Amino acid sequence: MRMIYENYRGFQIYKHENLYYAVAPLLKYSHWQLSQLLNAVDHYLESQVLDVAT
């Protein structure tokens, strides 16, 4: 397991074998491309902001 980002918007990003993982206290995402994983984290956070704003 290799740490990529220790704190990317509250998520720890790491690579294990052929997958990248984003882990937060109650969430875990995985994807085989780092860019797609970071996009998923961004999308999740944007959706949370929109939910709070409405």
mmCIF file of N, CA and C in Angstrom:
data_model
loop_
_atom_site.group_PDB
_atom_site.id
_atom_site.type_symbol
_atom_site.label_atom_id
_atom_site.label_comp_id
_atom_site.label_asym_id
_atom_site.label_seq_id
_atom_site.Cartn_x
_atom_site.Cartn_y
_atom_site.Cartn_z
ATOM 1 N N MET A 1 0.853 -1.169 0.000
ATOM 2 C CA MET A 1 0.000 0.000 0.000
ATOM 3 C C MET A 1 0.899 1.232 0.000
ATOM 4 N N ARG A 2 0.583 2.166 -0.888
ATOM 5 C CA ARG A 2 1.382 3.382 -1.006
ATOM 6 C C ARG A 2 0.477 4.603 -0.850
ATOM 7 N N MET A 3 0.806 5.476 0.086
ATOM 8 C CA MET A 3 0.031 6.704 0.311
ATOM 9 C C MET A 3 0.316 7.678 -0.822
ATOM 10 N N ILE A 4 -0.729 8.227 -1.427
ATOM 11 C CA ILE A 4 -0.595 9.209 -2.492
ATOM 12 C C ILE A 4 -0.808 10.610 -1.916
ATOM 13 N N TYR A 5 -1.937 10.819 -1.245
ATOM 14 C CA TYR A 5 -2.247 12.080 -0.552
ATOM 15 C C TYR A 5 -2.664 11.731 0.865
ATOM 16 N N GLU A 6 -2.064 12.400 1.816
ATOM 17 C CA GLU A 6 -2.455 12.149 3.202
ATOM 18 C C GLU A 6 -3.782 12.825 3.524
ATOM 19 N N ASN A 7 -4.044 13.983 2.877
ATOM 20 C CA ASN A 7 -5.295 14.687 3.130
ATOM 21 C C ASN A 7 -5.726 15.414 1.863
ATOM 22 N N TYR A 8 -6.517 14.750 1.048
ATOM 23 C CA TYR A 8 -7.108 15.364 -0.136
ATOM 24 C C TYR A 8 -8.568 15.625 0.182
ATOM 25 N N ARG A 9 -8.852 16.869 0.551
ATOM 26 C CA ARG A 9 -10.221 17.269 0.903
ATOM 27 C C ARG A 9 -10.836 16.381 1.974
ATOM 28 N N GLY A 10 -10.019 15.966 2.922
ATOM 29 C CA GLY A 10 -10.504 15.158 4.031
ATOM 30 C C GLY A 10 -10.391 13.657 3.808
ATOM 31 N N PHE A 11 -9.948 13.236 2.638
ATOM 32 C CA PHE A 11 -9.791 11.818 2.312
ATOM 33 C C PHE A 11 -8.311 11.447 2.274
ATOM 34 N N GLN A 12 -8.001 10.254 2.720
ATOM 35 C CA GLN A 12 -6.674 9.694 2.506
ATOM 36 C C GLN A 12 -6.726 8.947 1.183
ATOM 37 N N ILE A 13 -5.770 9.236 0.309
ATOM 38 C CA ILE A 13 -5.720 8.602 -1.002
ATOM 39 C C ILE A 13 -4.509 7.688 -1.036
ATOM 40 N N TYR A 14 -4.738 6.431 -1.352
ATOM 41 C CA TYR A 14 -3.614 5.509 -1.442
ATOM 42 C C TYR A 14 -3.827 4.501 -2.568
ATOM 43 N N LYS A 15 -2.739 3.856 -2.961
ATOM 44 C CA LYS A 15 -2.785 2.841 -4.001
ATOM 45 C C LYS A 15 -2.419 1.503 -3.385
ATOM 46 N N HIS A 16 -3.215 0.504 -3.707
ATOM 47 C CA HIS A 16 -2.943 -0.863 -3.261
ATOM 48 C C HIS A 16 -3.113 -1.766 -4.475
ATOM 49 N N GLU A 17 -2.054 -2.417 -4.857
ATOM 50 C CA GLU A 17 -2.018 -3.241 -6.062
ATOM 51 C C GLU A 17 -2.406 -2.387 -7.264
ATOM 52 N N ASN A 18 -3.504 -2.686 -7.950
ATOM 53 C CA ASN A 18 -3.868 -1.939 -9.164
ATOM 54 C C ASN A 18 -4.997 -0.944 -8.961
ATOM 55 N N LEU A 19 -5.411 -0.714 -7.720
ATOM 56 C CA LEU A 19 -6.518 0.197 -7.455
ATOM 57 C C LEU A 19 -6.081 1.356 -6.575
ATOM 58 N N TYR A 20 -6.720 2.497 -6.809
ATOM 59 C CA TYR A 20 -6.562 3.659 -5.937
ATOM 60 C C TYR A 20 -7.766 3.710 -5.012
ATOM 61 N N TYR A 21 -7.536 4.114 -3.776
ATOM 62 C CA TYR A 21 -8.599 4.192 -2.779
ATOM 63 C C TYR A 21 -8.630 5.578 -2.156
ATOM 64 N N ALA A 22 -9.844 6.052 -1.879
ATOM 65 C CA ALA A 22 -10.068 7.281 -1.124
ATOM 66 C C ALA A 22 -10.854 6.876 0.115
ATOM 67 N N VAL A 23 -10.308 7.172 1.282
ATOM 68 C CA VAL A 23 -10.927 6.726 2.520
ATOM 69 C C VAL A 23 -11.151 7.922 3.444
ATOM 70 N N ALA A 24 -12.376 8.053 3.911
ATOM 71 C CA ALA A 24 -12.757 9.037 4.924
ATOM 72 C C ALA A 24 -13.417 8.235 6.049
ATOM 73 N N PRO A 25 -13.691 8.872 7.179
ATOM 74 C CA PRO A 25 -14.235 8.101 8.303
ATOM 75 C C PRO A 25 -15.441 7.211 7.980
ATOM 76 N N LEU A 26 -16.357 7.656 7.148
ATOM 77 C CA LEU A 26 -17.542 6.839 6.862
ATOM 78 C C LEU A 26 -17.669 6.434 5.399
ATOM 79 N N LEU A 27 -16.659 6.731 4.584
ATOM 80 C CA LEU A 27 -16.745 6.469 3.148
ATOM 81 C C LEU A 27 -15.480 5.807 2.627
ATOM 82 N N LYS A 28 -15.658 5.044 1.551
ATOM 83 C CA LYS A 28 -14.503 4.459 0.872
ATOM 84 C C LYS A 28 -14.845 4.344 -0.610
ATOM 85 N N TYR A 29 -14.023 4.943 -1.433
ATOM 86 C CA TYR A 29 -14.161 4.853 -2.883
ATOM 87 C C TYR A 29 -12.947 4.137 -3.441
ATOM 88 N N SER A 30 -13.123 3.489 -4.581
ATOM 89 C CA SER A 30 -11.979 2.883 -5.257
ATOM 90 C C SER A 30 -12.149 3.040 -6.763
ATOM 91 N N HIS A 31 -11.034 3.122 -7.457
ATOM 92 C CA HIS A 31 -11.039 3.215 -8.904
ATOM 93 C C HIS A 31 -9.663 2.843 -9.407
ATOM 94 N N TRP A 32 -9.578 2.386 -10.652
ATOM 95 C CA TRP A 32 -8.286 1.976 -11.193
ATOM 96 C C TRP A 32 -7.504 3.155 -11.753
ATOM 97 N N GLN A 33 -8.163 4.328 -11.944
ATOM 98 C CA GLN A 33 -7.466 5.533 -12.389
ATOM 99 C C GLN A 33 -7.531 6.588 -11.294
ATOM 100 N N LEU A 34 -6.387 7.180 -10.980
ATOM 101 C CA LEU A 34 -6.330 8.202 -9.932
ATOM 102 C C LEU A 34 -7.202 9.400 -10.289
ATOM 103 N N SER A 35 -7.168 9.848 -11.520
ATOM 104 C CA SER A 35 -7.963 11.017 -11.910
ATOM 105 C C SER A 35 -9.455 10.766 -11.721
ATOM 106 N N GLN A 36 -9.933 9.567 -12.036
ATOM 107 C CA GLN A 36 -11.344 9.242 -11.858
ATOM 108 C C GLN A 36 -11.720 9.169 -10.377
ATOM 109 N N LEU A 37 -10.808 8.687 -9.567
ATOM 110 C CA LEU A 37 -11.051 8.630 -8.125
ATOM 111 C C LEU A 37 -11.156 10.039 -7.546
ATOM 112 N N LEU A 38 -10.245 10.917 -7.934
ATOM 113 C CA LEU A 38 -10.288 12.294 -7.435
ATOM 114 C C LEU A 38 -11.548 13.000 -7.926
ATOM 115 N N ASN A 39 -11.971 12.723 -9.148
ATOM 116 C CA ASN A 39 -13.230 13.283 -9.651
ATOM 117 C C ASN A 39 -14.415 12.802 -8.828
ATOM 118 N N ALA A 40 -14.404 11.537 -8.426
ATOM 119 C CA ALA A 40 -15.494 10.997 -7.601
ATOM 120 C C ALA A 40 -15.537 11.686 -6.242
ATOM 121 N N VAL A 41 -14.381 11.920 -5.648
ATOM 122 C CA VAL A 41 -14.317 12.629 -4.362
ATOM 123 C C VAL A 41 -14.848 14.047 -4.539
ATOM 124 N N ASP A 42 -14.400 14.746 -5.580
ATOM 125 C CA ASP A 42 -14.874 16.106 -5.841
ATOM 126 C C ASP A 42 -16.388 16.139 -6.043
ATOM 127 N N HIS A 43 -16.899 15.194 -6.826
ATOM 128 C CA HIS A 43 -18.336 15.138 -7.089
ATOM 129 C C HIS A 43 -19.114 14.897 -5.792
ATOM 130 N N TYR A 44 -18.633 13.986 -4.963
ATOM 131 C CA TYR A 44 -19.295 13.721 -3.688
ATOM 132 C C TYR A 44 -19.336 14.979 -2.825
ATOM 133 N N LEU A 45 -18.208 15.667 -2.711
ATOM 134 C CA LEU A 45 -18.158 16.865 -1.880
ATOM 135 C C LEU A 45 -19.041 17.977 -2.433
ATOM 136 N N GLU A 46 -19.069 18.143 -3.755
ATOM 137 C CA GLU A 46 -19.939 19.139 -4.367
ATOM 138 C C GLU A 46 -21.401 18.811 -4.108
ATOM 139 N N SER A 47 -21.771 17.551 -4.171
ATOM 140 C CA SER A 47 -23.160 17.167 -3.920
ATOM 141 C C SER A 47 -23.539 17.425 -2.461
ATOM 142 N N GLN A 48 -22.595 17.252 -1.547
ATOM 143 C CA GLN A 48 -22.870 17.518 -0.128
ATOM 144 C C GLN A 48 -23.083 19.007 0.102
ATOM 145 N N VAL A 49 -22.310 19.842 -0.568
ATOM 146 C CA VAL A 49 -22.461 21.290 -0.443
ATOM 147 C C VAL A 49 -23.816 21.721 -0.995
ATOM 148 N N LEU A 50 -24.215 21.156 -2.130
ATOM 149 C CA LEU A 50 -25.514 21.495 -2.718
ATOM 150 C C LEU A 50 -26.648 21.046 -1.810
ATOM 151 N N ASP A 51 -26.529 19.895 -1.164
ATOM 152 C CA ASP A 51 -27.560 19.418 -0.241
ATOM 153 C C ASP A 51 -27.706 20.350 0.947
ATOM 154 N N VAL A 52 -26.596 20.861 1.450
ATOM 155 C CA VAL A 52 -26.637 21.763 2.599
ATOM 156 C C VAL A 52 -27.207 23.117 2.193
ATOM 157 N N ALA A 53 -26.911 23.563 0.964
ATOM 158 C CA ALA A 53 -27.369 24.869 0.494
ATOM 159 C C ALA A 53 -28.864 24.906 0.224
ATOM 160 N N THR A 54 -29.475 23.743 -0.023
ATOM 161 C CA THR A 54 -30.907 23.751 -0.359
ATOM 162 C C THR A 54 -31.765 23.398 0.835
#
